[in-house]
Short mmCIF file of C-alpha atoms in Angstrom, two decimals:
data_model
loop_
_atom_site.label_atom_id
_atom_site.label_comp_id
_atom_site.label_asym_id
_atom_site.label_seq_id
_atom_site.Cartn_x
_atom_site.Cartn_y
_atom_site.Cartn_z
CA UNK B 1 0.86 5.90 -16.08
CA UNK B 2 1.38 1.73 -15.82
CA UNK B 3 4.49 0.04 -15.07
CA UNK B 4 5.77 -3.07 -14.35
CA UNK B 5 7.64 -5.30 -11.24
CA UNK B 6 9.19 -8.06 -10.45
CA UNK B 7 11.18 -8.40 -6.76
CA UNK B 8 12.13 -11.60 -6.91
CA UNK B 9 12.19 -12.04 -2.51
CA UNK B 10 11.25 -9.79 -0.08
CA UNK B 11 15.06 -7.93 0.24
CA UNK B 12 13.62 -6.22 -3.14
CA UNK B 13 10.17 -6.21 -2.32
CA UNK B 14 11.20 -3.72 0.48
CA UNK B 15 14.41 -2.06 -1.82
CA UNK B 16 11.36 -0.35 -4.03
CA UNK B 17 9.25 0.20 -1.15
CA UNK B 18 12.45 1.86 0.14
CA UNK B 19 12.75 3.90 -3.05
CA UNK B 20 8.95 4.37 -3.73
CA UNK B 21 8.78 5.45 0.03
CA UNK B 22 11.42 7.81 -0.60
CA UNK B 23 8.87 10.59 -3.58
CA UNK B 24 6.41 10.34 -1.27
CA UNK B 25 4.48 13.75 0.00
CA UNK B 26 1.62 14.40 2.25
CA UNK B 27 -1.52 13.60 0.78
CA UNK B 28 -0.60 10.58 -1.04
CA UNK B 29 -2.99 8.05 -2.09
CA UNK B 30 -1.69 4.71 -2.69
CA UNK B 31 -4.38 1.30 -3.06
CA UNK B 32 -2.87 -2.31 -2.16
CA UNK B 33 -5.00 -5.23 -4.04
CA UNK B 34 -4.12 -8.54 -4.28
CA UNK B 35 -5.10 -12.05 -2.59
CA UNK B 36 -4.61 -12.84 0.57
CA UNK B 37 -1.12 -13.81 2.17
CA UNK B 38 0.07 -11.83 -1.85
CA UNK B 39 2.13 -8.96 0.96
CA UNK B 40 0.58 -5.94 1.38
CA UNK B 41 0.34 -5.52 4.86
CA UNK B 42 3.67 -6.85 4.39
CA UNK B 43 4.81 -3.86 1.60
CA UNK B 44 2.90 -1.57 4.68
CA UNK B 45 5.50 -2.11 6.75
CA UNK B 46 8.41 -1.40 3.85
CA UNK B 47 7.03 1.49 3.71
CA UNK B 48 6.32 2.57 6.44
CA UNK B 49 10.56 1.77 7.66
CA UNK B 50 11.11 3.71 4.12
CA UNK B 51 9.13 6.71 6.02
CA UNK B 52 10.09 6.84 9.48
CA UNK B 53 7.17 6.50 11.40
CA UNK B 54 6.25 5.66 15.13
CA UNK B 55 4.63 2.98 15.40
CA UNK B 56 4.29 -0.73 15.12
CA UNK B 57 2.59 -1.78 11.04
CA UNK B 58 0.59 -4.64 11.64
CA UNK B 59 -3.99 -5.27 9.55
CA UNK B 60 -5.79 -2.77 11.24
CA UNK B 61 -8.42 -5.16 10.39
CA UNK B 62 -10.51 -4.46 13.04
CA UNK B 63 -9.69 -0.99 13.93
CA UNK B 64 -10.14 0.15 9.81
CA UNK B 65 -7.14 2.33 10.27
CA UNK B 66 -4.12 3.73 11.65
CA UNK B 67 -2.06 7.00 11.92
CA UNK B 68 1.05 6.27 12.29
CA UNK B 69 3.11 9.43 13.42
CA UNK B 70 6.39 10.73 11.51
CA UNK B 71 9.21 11.05 13.07
CA UNK B 72 10.64 13.67 11.87
CA UNK B 73 8.93 16.55 9.20
CA UNK B 74 8.26 13.75 6.39
CA UNK B 75 4.40 12.68 6.28
CA UNK B 76 3.28 10.71 9.14
CA UNK B 77 1.55 7.72 7.58
CA UNK B 78 -2.26 6.32 7.69
CA UNK B 79 -3.25 2.50 7.15
CA UNK B 80 -5.75 0.78 6.49
CA UNK B 81 -8.05 -2.32 5.79
CA UNK B 82 -10.64 -1.58 3.86
CA UNK B 83 -11.95 -5.60 4.76
CA UNK B 84 -14.84 -5.45 5.78
CA UNK B 85 -16.09 -2.64 4.61
CA UNK B 86 -19.01 -3.66 1.98
CA UNK B 87 -18.73 -0.23 -0.37
CA UNK B 88 -17.57 3.48 -1.25
CA UNK B 89 -19.89 4.20 1.21
CA UNK B 90 -18.79 2.51 4.38
CA UNK B 91 -15.47 4.15 3.36
CA UNK B 92 -16.10 7.36 2.66
CA UNK B 93 -18.14 7.07 7.24
CA UNK B 94 -14.21 6.56 8.06
CA UNK B 95 -14.03 11.04 6.92
CA UNK B 96 -10.43 10.02 6.03
CA UNK B 97 -10.07 13.19 4.12
CA UNK B 98 -9.47 15.40 6.60
CA UNK B 99 -6.68 13.35 8.10
CA UNK B 100 -4.96 12.11 4.85
CA UNK B 101 -4.23 15.61 4.25
CA UNK B 102 -0.87 15.42 6.40
CA UNK B 103 0.14 11.58 5.95
CA UNK B 104 -0.02 9.35 3.06
CA UNK B 105 -3.22 6.94 3.03
CA UNK B 106 -2.40 3.17 2.31
CA UNK B 107 -5.26 1.63 2.03
CA UNK B 108 -5.45 -2.55 0.93
CA UNK B 109 -8.61 -3.95 0.27
CA UNK B 110 -9.57 -0.84 -1.91
CA UNK B 111 -10.19 -0.75 -4.82
CA UNK B 112 -13.57 -0.42 -5.45
CA UNK B 113 -14.16 1.40 -2.73
CA UNK B 114 -11.25 3.89 -2.22
CA UNK B 115 -11.04 5.77 -5.25
CA UNK B 116 -13.24 8.59 -4.69
CA UNK B 117 -10.56 9.29 -1.78
CA UNK B 118 -8.38 11.05 -4.20
CA UNK B 119 -8.35 11.77 -7.71
CA UNK B 120 -4.45 11.39 -7.74
CA UNK B 121 -3.19 8.63 -6.34
CA UNK B 122 -1.60 5.31 -7.35
CA UNK B 123 -2.64 1.41 -7.32
CA UNK B 124 -0.82 -1.48 -6.60
CA UNK B 125 -1.67 -5.11 -7.41
CA UNK B 126 0.60 -7.69 -6.02
CA UNK B 127 0.61 -11.32 -7.51
CA UNK B 128 2.25 -13.84 -6.20
CA UNK B 129 5.03 -16.00 -9.27
CA UNK B 130 1.58 -18.92 -8.90
CA UNK B 131 -0.81 -16.09 -9.05
CA UNK B 132 0.19 -15.01 -12.36
CA UNK B 133 -1.39 -16.26 -15.81
CA UNK B 134 0.28 -18.31 -17.11
CA UNK B 135 2.88 -19.42 -14.05
CA UNK B 136 5.51 -22.17 -14.16
CA UNK B 137 3.14 -25.19 -12.49
CA UNK B 138 5.29 -25.75 -10.56
CA UNK B 139 6.20 -22.77 -9.09
CA UNK B 140 5.78 -23.59 -5.17
CA UNK B 141 3.33 -21.92 -2.49
CA UNK B 142 6.05 -20.03 -0.41
CA UNK B 143 8.62 -18.43 -3.68
CA UNK B 144 8.94 -15.20 -1.98
CA UNK B 145 8.89 -13.42 -5.65
CA UNK B 146 5.81 -11.39 -7.35
CA UNK B 147 4.88 -9.45 -9.79
CA UNK B 148 3.97 -5.60 -8.82
CA UNK B 149 1.42 -3.87 -10.81
CA UNK B 150 1.67 -0.73 -10.58
CA UNK B 151 -1.56 2.43 -12.22
CA UNK B 152 -1.14 6.11 -11.22
CA UNK B 153 -4.79 7.65 -11.67
CA UNK B 154 -4.23 11.60 -12.55
CA UNK B 155 -0.46 13.59 -13.32
CA UNK B 156 0.83 14.06 -10.53
CA UNK B 157 2.65 10.67 -10.20
CA UNK B 158 3.72 9.71 -13.48
CA UNK B 159 6.70 11.31 -12.81
CA UNK B 160 7.21 9.92 -9.53
CA UNK B 161 6.60 6.37 -10.75
CA UNK B 162 8.85 6.60 -13.51
CA UNK B 163 11.74 7.27 -10.96
CA UNK B 164 10.80 4.37 -8.94
CA UNK B 165 10.27 2.36 -11.49
CA UNK B 166 14.39 3.00 -13.61
CA UNK B 167 15.43 -0.32 -14.61
CA UNK B 168 18.49 1.68 -16.22
CA UNK B 169 20.18 2.94 -12.64
CA UNK B 170 23.31 1.46 -12.10
CA UNK B 171 22.69 -1.17 -9.25
CA UNK B 172 19.86 -0.86 -8.99
CA UNK B 173 18.62 -4.26 -7.44
CA UNK B 174 15.64 -5.55 -10.19
CA UNK B 175 17.66 -5.10 -12.67
CA UNK B 176 15.91 -4.89 -16.42
CA UNK B 177 12.12 -6.56 -14.62
CA UNK B 178 11.11 -2.81 -13.63
CA UNK B 179 10.08 -1.02 -16.97
CA UNK B 180 7.25 1.70 -17.33
CA UNK B 181 5.46 1.92 -19.83
CA UNK B 182 6.14 5.09 -21.67
CA UNK B 183 -10.37 6.62 20.77
CA UNK B 184 -9.99 10.06 20.26
CA UNK B 185 -7.03 10.80 18.26
CA UNK B 186 -4.02 11.77 20.54
CA UNK B 187 -2.06 14.37 21.17
CA UNK B 188 -0.01 14.78 18.11
CA UNK B 189 3.33 14.76 19.80
CA UNK B 190 2.82 10.83 19.38
CA UNK B 191 -0.18 10.50 17.35
CA UNK B 192 0.28 6.51 16.12
CA UNK B 193 -3.03 4.37 16.76
CA UNK B 194 -5.87 3.98 15.52
CA UNK B 195 -8.12 6.26 14.42
CA UNK B 196 -11.77 7.43 15.81
CA UNK B 197 -13.34 4.82 13.23
CA UNK B 198 -14.21 1.77 15.54
CA UNK B 199 -15.91 0.27 11.93
CA UNK B 200 -19.32 -1.27 11.42
CA UNK B 201 -19.88 -5.29 12.27
CA UNK B 202 -17.69 -7.39 10.60
CA UNK B 203 -18.98 -9.50 7.06
CA UNK B 204 -16.34 -12.38 7.37
CA UNK B 205 -13.83 -14.31 8.99
CA UNK B 206 -10.59 -12.01 8.87
CA UNK B 207 -8.14 -14.85 9.19
CA UNK B 208 -4.87 -12.72 10.96
CA UNK B 209 -2.30 -12.55 8.93
CA UNK B 210 -0.38 -10.67 6.56
CA UNK B 211 -3.10 -9.75 2.92
#
């Protein structure tokens, strides 16, 4: 299933992330794709807020994967930055499948690397307004609007994606824009922090900015 949303700014992006968080389950995998500054980490922060997990969410560039424990009974969050990984084999070495059974796993820069993590997954591509094909050349680079392209794989996502992208819901901030196309691991009490995956040597500089 494929759907597109056009949040006009951070508030609408946060609203969608909150709706998505409400339908997430332990073991879910989300792969985020987009250029530097597209909003992948910002979206993950909004998603973490909706999940209600512990700890500050930032791009885990140097630790590769960071785990955020749940505050309540919901799933935790494993936040992965695959920017420094060269291929799927290096990603597999992280052995995230076992860690992710009780959490939602979000992988930035995961396209072409993280697909084997789950046959049921949601892939979200974030495009800034000026990056869209046919965009108005007058669109400024600081325009906060985004195009989100959402694609599901497997049977576990279609009904949920249709729910969170329902454009006919009264008061929906997206209006008609959303239209689906028919160290050691810490103790469980508070295990927010890096998983035991230091990752390989960097392949390229990764700017310290929202990815």
